[in-house]
Amino acid sequence: MLLIDKFGRAITDLRISITDRCNYKCVYCRTGNKGALYGELPFADYLRMSRVLVSLGITKIRITGGEPLLRTGVIDFVRNLSEFNADLDIAITTNGHLLADLARPLKEAGLNRVTVSMDAVDPDRFTRITRVPGGFDRVLAGVRTARDAGLGPVKVNCVLMRGFNEDQVIPFGMFAREEGVIVRFIEFMPLEEERIWAPETVVPLNEILERMAEYRPLVEISHAKSETARRYRFDDGIGEIGIIAPVSHPFCGHCSRIRITSDGKIRTCLFSVWDHDLHELMRRGASDAELAEFIRSVVQRKEARHHIGEPDFVPPSSTMVHIG
Ligand code: SAM
């Protein structure tokens, strides 16, 4: 009964956005202007969608946003998911601003892992990117509390953008070793509201490796095919980093993901130019079997790959803060 698309890819990972509000204005993501919000659904609706998807073979659920920790009720949502299926791998991606207070309750509710976005280890640079003062210390405290609460290994995601933080590669290498977290560098993708992406703004995988090699040699370690990050250990075995390189080294052929936006639409690819309104179907009174049938038909339309940087690239119909 697994969800298999027409290219033979098994869909096992769900990313579900529970809000498209955010308290940061990261340069690679939002303008910070009061843009249109797509909206949020009651948690009961996300829960029902998740249950149907789990019945179709989803084994991992990542809660995202916007900023998911802004929503009161996220702890109960995690608890409900884990009580529904104890084998489910439940993770959250957060900017970490509110994590220091929530990490332990989230762990107790059944959260398995957390990924924190952090784009500089230098407080001033961090603020230049997030465009919100005073966040650095809070995020660092969030990372440490999550690690100490057993939400590990904590992953720290850093989107690299030329002119903003490419010089943070080595400091992040040191950070990974000192803090016992996995730092993952992400190539900047054209998903931002401000439309500032250009090929030159991307810091590609090869350059990240070259920069890190000036600090310490890295050894590549194996990763699951559907994993987005290539993984590396430092030569002395202390510290791991990852590189997510969808621009220079696309991994669409092994994609196992499907997304639900905060307003209940399915997206089969970050770069989809259309989405599929699962919530509308629920609103019209569809049964679980009908929802499952709809999801199956949507998965058949999953795109073969993205076209970033190609002449025929069409910007996606939503930006990252709305997709999650
Ligand atoms: N607010 C949460 C956070 O900051 O992690 C969750 C939502 S955020 C949209 C999810 C992830 O997308 C973050 O790791 C963020 O760094 C990444 N992201 C956002 N815009 C991006 C872009 N244009 N290119 C690459 N990654 C991006």
XYZ file of C-alpha atoms and ligand atoms in Angstrom:
351
model
C 0.000 0.000 0.000
C 3.023 2.312 -0.253
C 2.888 5.611 -2.094
C 5.018 5.145 -5.201
C 5.197 7.840 -7.880
C 5.386 7.229 -11.597
C 9.190 7.341 -11.499
C 9.263 4.537 -8.912
C 10.128 6.770 -5.939
C 8.594 5.663 -2.629
C 7.134 8.600 -0.707
C 7.884 8.082 2.975
C 8.606 11.595 4.310
C 6.011 14.243 5.062
C 6.817 17.873 5.843
C 3.824 19.571 7.343
C 3.702 23.330 7.855
C 1.558 24.445 10.782
C 1.831 28.191 10.189
C 3.261 30.587 7.640
C 3.866 33.251 10.264
C 7.480 33.833 11.275
C 9.260 36.010 13.823
C 12.457 36.281 11.717
C 13.021 37.997 8.368
C 15.930 35.969 7.004
C 17.281 37.597 3.852
C 17.116 34.348 1.877
C 13.477 33.726 2.818
C 11.188 36.625 3.739
C 10.895 40.341 3.141
C 9.437 40.823 6.600
C 6.785 43.066 5.071
C 3.226 42.305 6.005
C 2.514 40.031 3.085
C -0.565 37.914 2.559
C -0.788 34.944 4.897
C -2.239 31.751 3.476
C -3.572 30.804 6.885
C -3.485 28.060 9.465
C -5.764 25.115 10.115
C -6.871 23.642 13.437
C -4.429 20.966 14.616
C -7.188 18.369 14.313
C -7.067 18.855 10.522
C -3.287 18.409 10.333
C -3.670 15.343 12.522
C -6.259 13.783 10.252
C -4.152 14.478 7.142
C -1.112 12.993 8.878
C -3.032 9.866 9.907
C -4.217 9.234 6.370
C -0.697 9.759 5.043
C 0.784 7.404 7.653
C -1.747 4.786 6.592
C -0.263 5.203 3.095
C 3.310 4.511 4.213
C 4.648 7.801 5.570
C 7.207 6.972 8.281
C 8.715 10.407 9.014
C 6.910 13.640 9.773
C 8.754 16.941 9.986
C 6.804 19.827 11.479
C 7.788 23.125 9.929
C 6.519 26.615 9.029
C 6.837 29.669 8.983
C 8.037 29.263 12.516
C 6.281 26.224 14.010
C 7.077 27.067 17.638
C 5.007 30.253 17.365
C 1.876 28.108 17.471
C 0.424 27.291 20.836
C -0.653 23.684 20.677
C 2.453 22.364 18.923
C 3.359 20.231 21.969
C -0.059 18.554 21.997
C 0.204 18.045 18.242
C 3.497 16.177 18.718
C 1.947 14.145 21.539
C -1.069 13.229 19.418
C 1.148 12.162 16.527
C 3.355 10.000 18.710
C 0.411 8.434 20.537
C -1.157 7.633 17.186
C 1.918 5.748 16.009
C 4.843 5.083 18.333
C 7.109 4.137 15.393
C 6.679 7.457 13.634
C 9.879 9.514 13.371
C 8.791 13.017 14.422
C 11.060 16.014 13.880
C 10.746 19.803 13.929
C 12.618 22.451 11.972
C 12.724 25.727 13.882
C 14.639 28.999 13.974
C 15.311 28.164 17.632
C 14.152 31.501 19.048
C 11.652 29.848 21.421
C 13.352 26.466 21.672
C 15.113 26.831 25.040
C 11.734 26.813 26.815
C 10.072 24.221 24.600
C 12.759 21.591 23.951
C 12.098 19.504 27.059
C 8.276 19.528 26.829
C 8.575 18.644 23.142
C 10.884 15.739 23.948
C 8.475 14.528 26.632
C 5.606 14.760 24.162
C 7.406 12.368 21.805
C 9.552 14.536 19.530
C 12.550 12.576 18.250
C 14.755 15.191 16.615
C 15.160 18.880 16.027
C 16.835 20.914 13.306
C 17.684 24.528 14.112
C 18.327 27.148 11.456
C 21.338 29.260 12.322
C 23.197 31.084 9.590
C 26.184 32.536 11.448
C 28.146 31.845 14.606
C 28.897 35.548 14.901
C 26.058 37.498 16.621
C 26.313 40.607 14.407
C 26.331 38.586 11.224
C 23.459 36.511 12.556
C 21.384 39.684 13.054
C 22.302 40.991 9.598
C 20.763 37.818 8.152
C 17.727 37.376 10.407
C 17.015 41.129 10.540
C 15.743 40.757 14.119
C 17.999 41.973 16.956
C 18.916 39.848 19.943
C 18.230 36.407 18.537
C 21.678 34.852 18.565
C 21.937 34.100 22.290
C 18.417 32.695 22.388
C 19.069 30.376 19.438
C 22.362 29.183 20.895
C 20.576 28.449 24.182
C 17.889 26.606 22.205
C 20.470 24.432 20.425
C 22.159 23.550 23.713
C 18.926 22.821 25.567
C 17.688 20.601 22.730
C 20.977 18.700 22.721
C 20.909 18.269 26.504
C 17.254 17.205 26.402
C 18.196 14.288 24.144
C 16.711 15.641 20.918
C 19.809 14.615 19.134
C 21.825 14.567 17.207
C 20.783 18.202 16.861
C 21.212 19.445 13.315
C 22.014 23.075 12.638
C 21.069 24.284 9.160
C 23.038 27.154 7.634
C 21.953 28.595 4.276
C 25.071 30.028 2.681
C 24.704 33.191 0.587
C 27.581 34.922 -1.085
C 28.217 38.313 0.458
C 26.519 37.352 3.711
C 28.082 34.335 5.360
C 30.379 32.298 3.119
C 33.202 33.100 5.553
C 31.287 31.255 8.298
C 32.223 27.821 6.904
C 35.290 27.277 9.104
C 33.713 28.840 12.232
C 30.797 26.441 11.771
C 33.239 23.523 11.417
C 34.663 24.480 14.816
C 31.156 24.947 16.203
C 30.122 21.433 15.114
C 33.118 19.961 16.928
C 32.782 22.040 20.082
C 29.013 21.782 20.497
C 28.500 18.181 19.372
C 25.937 19.109 16.713
C 25.776 18.292 13.007
C 26.093 21.474 10.962
C 24.541 21.268 7.517
C 25.286 23.866 4.883
C 22.474 24.455 2.409
C 22.890 25.947 -1.044
C 20.673 29.008 -1.451
C 17.643 28.173 -3.632
C 15.332 30.563 -5.526
C 12.502 30.335 -2.976
C 12.777 33.747 -1.347
C 10.176 36.516 -1.380
C 12.638 39.219 -2.420
C 13.743 37.529 -5.652
C 17.433 38.167 -5.068
C 18.611 34.707 -6.115
C 21.153 34.531 -8.931
C 23.604 31.716 -9.738
C 26.473 33.852 -8.317
C 24.763 34.095 -4.907
C 25.006 30.323 -4.411
C 28.006 28.991 -2.488
C 28.323 25.546 -4.089
C 29.277 22.243 -2.492
C 32.806 22.195 -3.974
C 33.583 25.636 -2.586
C 32.282 24.662 0.867
C 34.568 21.611 0.843
C 37.545 23.686 -0.301
C 36.962 26.273 2.417
C 36.627 23.619 5.122
C 39.764 21.808 3.907
C 41.762 24.920 4.891
C 40.741 24.134 8.473
C 40.861 20.326 8.641
C 40.526 17.451 6.181
C 37.081 15.903 5.806
C 36.225 12.294 5.055
C 32.939 11.571 3.262
C 30.722 9.041 5.042
C 27.815 7.101 3.580
C 24.297 8.495 3.567
C 20.914 6.987 2.757
C 19.936 7.620 -0.867
C 16.834 9.576 0.109
C 18.834 11.729 2.558
C 19.233 15.259 1.274
C 22.646 15.875 2.833
C 26.012 14.488 1.848
C 27.778 13.685 5.115
C 31.384 14.260 6.157
C 33.422 13.617 9.299
C 36.593 15.425 10.245
C 39.730 13.291 9.843
C 40.158 12.825 13.605
C 36.600 11.498 13.981
C 35.408 14.514 15.974
C 32.506 16.426 14.437
C 30.199 15.900 11.481
C 29.033 18.289 8.821
C 26.582 17.857 5.974
C 26.085 19.642 2.689
C 22.682 19.944 1.053
C 23.400 20.841 -2.537
C 20.141 20.906 -4.513
C 21.544 23.481 -6.945
C 24.973 22.070 -7.841
C 24.234 18.377 -7.126
C 20.449 17.794 -7.377
C 19.060 14.687 -5.670
C 15.536 14.710 -7.147
C 15.917 11.145 -8.442
C 15.873 9.904 -4.845
C 13.305 12.339 -3.453
C 10.980 10.698 -0.931
C 9.158 13.878 0.155
C 5.727 15.323 -0.001
C 4.675 18.585 1.652
C 1.514 20.018 3.156
C 1.272 23.798 3.430
C -0.246 25.487 6.485
C -3.501 25.978 4.571
C -3.728 22.288 3.767
C -2.433 22.035 0.199
C -0.210 19.227 -0.972
C 2.985 20.161 -2.781
C 4.893 17.402 -4.504
C 8.061 19.464 -5.007
C 9.510 22.659 -3.521
C 9.480 24.010 -7.057
C 5.957 22.940 -8.008
C 4.052 25.524 -10.005
C 0.776 24.110 -8.693
C -0.559 22.625 -5.486
C -3.417 20.277 -4.590
C -6.082 21.326 -2.118
C -6.468 18.472 0.363
C -8.199 20.676 2.908
C -10.898 21.736 0.467
C -11.711 18.067 -0.031
C -11.948 17.587 3.742
C -14.163 20.650 4.040
C -16.527 19.091 1.523
C -16.887 16.045 3.757
C -14.602 13.516 2.040
C -14.026 10.224 3.839
C -10.521 9.019 4.772
C -10.663 6.605 1.826
C -11.426 9.494 -0.528
C -8.575 11.553 0.923
C -6.249 8.587 0.442
C -7.349 8.219 -3.176
C -6.744 11.920 -3.797
C -3.257 11.711 -2.232
C -2.415 8.711 -4.417
C -3.455 10.569 -7.570
C -1.473 13.672 -6.540
C 1.665 11.609 -5.905
C 1.414 10.321 -9.482
C 1.900 13.911 -10.613
C 5.113 14.435 -8.636
C 7.639 16.258 -10.811
C 10.676 14.372 -12.112
C 13.068 17.112 -10.997
C 13.548 20.823 -10.493
C 14.974 23.133 -13.152
C 16.944 25.637 -11.026
C 19.433 27.596 -13.102
C 18.102 26.302 -16.430
C 16.676 28.636 -19.095
C 13.207 27.052 -18.712
C 13.105 27.564 -14.912
C 9.702 28.830 -13.786
C 9.641 30.235 -10.223
C 7.491 28.130 -7.897
C 3.958 29.269 -7.131
C 4.842 29.862 -3.448
C 7.887 30.993 -1.498
C 9.627 28.964 1.217
C 7.905 30.675 4.144
C 4.548 29.551 2.736
C 5.672 26.065 1.707
C 7.731 25.172 4.808
N 11.243 28.798 10.668
C 11.855 27.512 10.647
C 13.333 27.623 10.454
O 13.842 28.744 10.396
O 13.999 26.590 10.384
C 11.241 26.516 9.673
C 10.887 26.983 8.321
S 12.242 27.383 7.251
C 11.330 27.943 5.858
C 12.835 25.774 6.811
C 14.245 25.718 6.262
O 14.281 26.301 4.986
C 15.288 26.438 7.091
O 16.363 25.564 7.404
C 15.746 27.546 6.195
O 17.057 27.889 6.438
C 15.501 26.960 4.811
N 15.347 27.948 3.737
C 14.504 28.997 3.691
N 14.643 29.686 2.547
C 15.608 29.061 1.832
C 16.217 29.295 0.561
N 15.850 30.315 -0.210
N 17.172 28.438 0.147
C 17.563 27.401 0.930
N 17.018 27.123 2.128
C 16.057 27.947 2.593
